[in-house]
Amino acid sequence: MKIATLNIDWARKKKSSGTAEFLNQFDFDFLILTEAVNLDLQNFPYQYLCSPIPENTVYENLNYSEYLKGEKAFRTVLYSKIPYSKKYVVADDKTNLALEFETELGKIVFYCTIIGTWFNRKPFVDIELQNTIHDCRKIYAENKNIFIVGDFNTSFRKGEEQFSINLKTTEALKNLFEKLNIIPVTSEIKENIDHIVIPKVFSDDTECRIFVDKNVVSDHKGVFISVEKF
């Protein structure tokens, strides 16, 4: 099973159609996009969007309608080849999305997130971090097969602290991962801030790679993992 994530920077560095055409080259089972607009991706029968950012108004410091020239802004979108079986309530449905799927790996939950929509600007970063921690602990109590995916604005590599929001956020995420028995399998990708965090039971059978480097589609790397049955 292949799972991928990419921050497409609201698809504004290229026309949206060009971004969709690029992404349609890849054969993933699940694709989580952040800082997204509504793209028509032909390889996926199912598309699940978080609640859109309010239009034609200033929302958390920005009028997104003006910024994106009329496009609706979705912070997280999940594309899938299969339908979801359950949706979880999240603290902020304009930033996060939590869906459960019945897969070859069993029932798994994708928690799609952005932490640091304004990078380290307060109070947004602290609220987004706490929302993720709260949501994931609550979901874990129901289903321990939780995959946290999205833009963390954090590198977990030693010596790459400049690619992270701050030490407090990094340590809070590491503590969450430890408590939920999950591991950021993308953590050793150089200068990478977008991650796929999976249950440790799958980690030995997982391979992770970059499918697009920075400054091709956006200013983020696109990463994916291949997970085998265990």
Short mmCIF file of C-alpha atoms in Angstrom, two decimals:
data_model
loop_
_atom_site.label_atom_id
_atom_site.label_comp_id
_atom_site.label_asym_id
_atom_site.label_seq_id
_atom_site.Cartn_x
_atom_site.Cartn_y
_atom_site.Cartn_z
CA MET A 1 0.00 0.00 0.00
CA LYS A 2 1.38 3.39 -1.00
CA ILE A 3 0.68 6.56 0.99
CA ALA A 4 1.92 10.00 -0.08
CA THR A 5 1.76 13.58 1.11
CA LEU A 6 2.64 16.97 -0.37
CA ASN A 7 2.02 20.61 0.51
CA ILE A 8 0.99 22.06 -2.87
CA ASP A 9 1.26 25.69 -1.66
CA TRP A 10 -2.35 26.33 -2.73
CA ALA A 11 -1.30 25.22 -6.24
CA ARG A 12 -0.36 28.82 -6.98
CA LYS A 13 3.22 28.33 -8.18
CA LYS A 14 1.78 26.61 -11.24
CA LYS A 15 -1.73 26.55 -12.60
CA SER A 16 -3.95 24.11 -10.74
CA SER A 17 -4.39 22.03 -13.87
CA GLY A 18 -0.62 21.66 -14.13
CA THR A 19 -0.41 20.46 -10.54
CA ALA A 20 -3.19 17.94 -11.15
CA GLU A 21 -1.50 16.72 -14.32
CA PHE A 22 1.75 16.24 -12.40
CA LEU A 23 0.10 14.32 -9.55
CA ASN A 24 -1.81 12.10 -11.95
CA GLN A 25 1.51 10.51 -12.95
CA PHE A 26 1.70 8.62 -9.66
CA ASP A 27 -0.10 5.50 -8.54
CA PHE A 28 -0.74 5.96 -4.82
CA ASP A 29 -3.46 4.32 -2.76
CA PHE A 30 -3.81 7.39 -0.56
CA LEU A 31 -2.63 10.95 -1.19
CA ILE A 32 -2.87 13.68 1.43
CA LEU A 33 -2.45 17.24 0.17
CA THR A 34 -2.00 20.27 2.39
CA GLU A 35 -2.44 23.97 1.58
CA ALA A 36 -4.68 22.64 -1.14
CA VAL A 37 -7.28 23.68 -3.66
CA ASN A 38 -9.88 21.36 -5.15
CA LEU A 39 -8.03 19.34 -7.80
CA ASP A 40 -9.47 16.78 -10.21
CA LEU A 41 -7.16 13.79 -9.76
CA GLN A 42 -8.24 11.06 -12.13
CA ASN A 43 -6.48 8.21 -10.33
CA PHE A 44 -8.66 8.59 -7.25
CA PRO A 45 -12.36 7.75 -7.20
CA TYR A 46 -12.74 9.32 -3.76
CA GLN A 47 -11.86 12.80 -2.51
CA TYR A 48 -12.38 14.03 1.04
CA LEU A 49 -11.91 17.68 1.91
CA CYS A 50 -11.70 19.39 5.26
CA SER A 51 -14.08 22.31 5.73
CA PRO A 52 -13.03 25.20 3.46
CA ILE A 53 -11.51 28.39 4.80
CA PRO A 54 -14.29 31.04 4.94
CA GLU A 55 -14.49 32.99 1.70
CA ASN A 56 -14.30 36.76 1.14
CA THR A 57 -13.33 37.54 4.70
CA VAL A 58 -10.17 37.81 6.76
CA TYR A 59 -9.64 34.48 8.48
CA GLU A 60 -6.63 34.09 10.76
CA ASN A 61 -4.81 37.09 9.30
CA LEU A 62 -5.61 36.56 5.62
CA ASN A 63 -8.38 36.93 3.05
CA TYR A 64 -7.83 33.63 1.26
CA SER A 65 -10.27 34.47 -1.54
CA GLU A 66 -8.10 37.42 -2.54
CA TYR A 67 -4.87 35.54 -1.94
CA LEU A 68 -5.92 32.63 -4.14
CA LYS A 69 -7.75 34.77 -6.70
CA GLY A 70 -11.15 33.24 -6.04
CA GLU A 71 -10.10 29.62 -5.39
CA LYS A 72 -11.50 27.94 -2.30
CA ALA A 73 -8.80 27.12 0.24
CA PHE A 74 -8.63 23.69 1.89
CA ARG A 75 -5.87 23.12 4.41
CA THR A 76 -6.09 19.33 4.12
CA VAL A 77 -7.50 17.02 1.45
CA LEU A 78 -7.35 13.22 1.28
CA TYR A 79 -7.60 11.33 -2.01
CA SER A 80 -8.29 7.61 -1.88
CA LYS A 81 -8.93 4.59 -4.05
CA ILE A 82 -11.44 3.24 -1.52
CA PRO A 83 -14.26 4.89 0.45
CA TYR A 84 -13.88 5.68 4.12
CA SER A 85 -15.83 3.66 6.68
CA LYS A 86 -15.86 6.14 9.57
CA LYS A 87 -15.26 9.84 10.15
CA TYR A 88 -13.92 11.16 13.44
CA VAL A 89 -14.79 14.52 14.97
CA VAL A 90 -11.77 16.85 15.15
CA ALA A 91 -11.14 20.02 17.12
CA ASP A 92 -10.63 22.18 14.00
CA ASP A 93 -12.31 20.85 10.88
CA LYS A 94 -10.80 23.65 8.75
CA THR A 95 -7.30 22.33 9.45
CA ASN A 96 -7.72 18.65 10.26
CA LEU A 97 -9.43 15.61 8.79
CA ALA A 98 -9.67 12.15 10.37
CA LEU A 99 -11.03 9.20 8.38
CA GLU A 100 -10.95 5.46 8.96
CA PHE A 101 -10.54 3.00 6.09
CA GLU A 102 -10.79 -0.79 5.90
CA THR A 103 -7.56 -1.77 4.16
CA GLU A 104 -5.23 -4.72 3.65
CA LEU A 105 -3.50 -3.50 6.82
CA GLY A 106 -6.76 -3.64 8.76
CA LYS A 107 -8.81 -0.68 9.92
CA ILE A 108 -6.53 2.35 9.83
CA VAL A 109 -7.19 6.01 10.56
CA PHE A 110 -5.59 8.84 8.62
CA TYR A 111 -5.28 12.00 10.67
CA CYS A 112 -4.42 14.76 8.20
CA THR A 113 -2.95 17.92 9.64
CA ILE A 114 -0.97 21.12 9.35
CA ILE A 115 0.96 22.29 12.38
CA GLY A 116 2.24 25.83 11.82
CA THR A 117 -0.12 27.27 9.22
CA TRP A 118 1.70 30.53 9.96
CA PHE A 119 4.91 28.70 10.88
CA ASN A 120 5.87 29.83 14.41
CA ARG A 121 3.41 32.68 14.76
CA LYS A 122 1.36 32.57 17.94
CA PRO A 123 -1.31 31.76 18.95
CA PHE A 124 -1.92 29.68 15.80
CA VAL A 125 0.99 27.26 16.14
CA ASP A 126 0.23 26.43 19.77
CA ILE A 127 -3.46 25.88 19.05
CA GLU A 128 -2.73 23.65 16.04
CA LEU A 129 -0.22 21.59 18.01
CA GLN A 130 -2.60 21.09 20.93
CA ASN A 131 -5.48 20.24 18.58
CA THR A 132 -3.37 17.53 16.95
CA ILE A 133 -2.28 16.11 20.29
CA HIS A 134 -5.85 16.13 21.65
CA ASP A 135 -7.41 14.63 18.52
CA CYS A 136 -4.83 11.89 18.09
CA ARG A 137 -4.97 10.76 21.71
CA LYS A 138 -8.75 10.57 21.46
CA ILE A 139 -8.65 8.62 18.19
CA TYR A 140 -5.96 6.28 19.53
CA ALA A 141 -8.30 5.29 22.36
CA GLU A 142 -10.67 3.90 19.69
CA ASN A 143 -8.21 2.69 17.04
CA LYS A 144 -4.50 2.25 17.66
CA ASN A 145 -3.75 2.01 13.91
CA ILE A 146 -3.43 5.77 13.51
CA PHE A 147 -1.40 7.36 10.72
CA ILE A 148 -0.63 11.06 11.21
CA VAL A 149 0.11 12.69 7.86
CA GLY A 150 0.75 16.20 6.65
CA ASP A 151 2.81 19.35 7.03
CA PHE A 152 4.46 19.46 10.45
CA ASN A 153 6.81 22.36 9.62
CA THR A 154 9.36 20.29 11.53
CA SER A 155 12.49 18.38 10.68
CA PHE A 156 13.33 15.61 13.13
CA ARG A 157 16.92 15.28 11.91
CA LYS A 158 19.71 16.29 14.25
CA GLY A 159 21.34 19.50 13.04
CA GLU A 160 18.27 20.65 11.09
CA GLU A 161 16.64 22.67 13.85
CA GLN A 162 16.42 25.63 11.46
CA PHE A 163 13.77 23.71 9.53
CA SER A 164 11.54 23.42 12.60
CA ILE A 165 9.07 25.69 14.36
CA ASN A 166 10.85 25.48 17.72
CA LEU A 167 12.28 22.91 20.12
CA LYS A 168 9.12 22.88 22.26
CA THR A 169 6.97 21.81 19.30
CA THR A 170 9.46 19.16 18.18
CA GLU A 171 9.64 17.65 21.66
CA ALA A 172 5.84 17.73 22.08
CA LEU A 173 5.46 15.78 18.82
CA LYS A 174 8.11 13.25 19.80
CA ASN A 175 6.33 12.76 23.13
CA LEU A 176 3.02 12.21 21.33
CA PHE A 177 4.60 9.64 19.01
CA GLU A 178 6.07 7.76 21.94
CA LYS A 179 2.78 7.65 23.84
CA LEU A 180 0.86 6.45 20.78
CA ASN A 181 3.55 3.91 19.84
CA ILE A 182 3.97 5.45 16.39
CA ILE A 183 7.04 6.49 14.42
CA PRO A 184 7.77 9.20 11.83
CA VAL A 185 9.22 6.96 9.12
CA THR A 186 10.03 10.02 6.96
CA SER A 187 12.16 11.61 9.69
CA GLU A 188 15.53 10.89 8.07
CA ILE A 189 14.72 12.53 4.73
CA LYS A 190 17.02 15.52 4.48
CA GLU A 191 15.48 18.98 4.91
CA ASN A 192 11.99 17.52 5.03
CA ILE A 193 9.12 18.99 7.06
CA ASP A 194 6.20 16.94 5.71
CA HIS A 195 5.76 13.58 7.37
CA ILE A 196 3.99 10.26 7.50
CA VAL A 197 3.83 8.84 11.01
CA ILE A 198 2.76 5.20 11.32
CA PRO A 199 2.28 2.53 14.02
CA LYS A 200 5.57 0.89 14.95
CA VAL A 201 4.18 -2.53 14.06
CA PHE A 202 4.34 -1.54 10.37
CA SER A 203 7.71 0.22 10.45
CA ASP A 204 9.92 -2.78 9.66
CA ASP A 205 7.99 -3.43 6.46
CA THR A 206 7.96 0.18 5.27
CA GLU A 207 10.03 1.95 2.63
CA CYS A 208 9.95 5.74 2.27
CA ARG A 209 11.04 7.95 -0.62
CA ILE A 210 10.70 11.39 -2.17
CA PHE A 211 8.41 11.54 -5.20
CA VAL A 212 9.02 15.22 -5.93
CA ASP A 213 11.71 17.58 -4.73
CA LYS A 214 11.22 21.13 -3.56
CA ASN A 215 10.55 23.92 -6.05
CA VAL A 216 9.09 21.61 -8.69
CA VAL A 217 5.41 21.82 -7.73
CA SER A 218 5.79 23.84 -4.53
CA ASP A 219 8.40 24.80 -1.97
CA HIS A 220 7.92 21.44 -0.19
CA LYS A 221 9.16 17.94 -0.86
CA GLY A 222 6.58 15.28 -1.64
CA VAL A 223 7.17 12.05 0.27
CA PHE A 224 5.61 8.62 0.12
CA ILE A 225 5.84 5.27 1.85
CA SER A 226 5.18 1.71 0.77
CA VAL A 227 3.78 -0.44 3.56
CA GLU A 228 3.56 -4.21 3.30
CA LYS A 229 1.34 -6.54 5.26
CA PHE A 230 2.87 -7.91 8.42
#
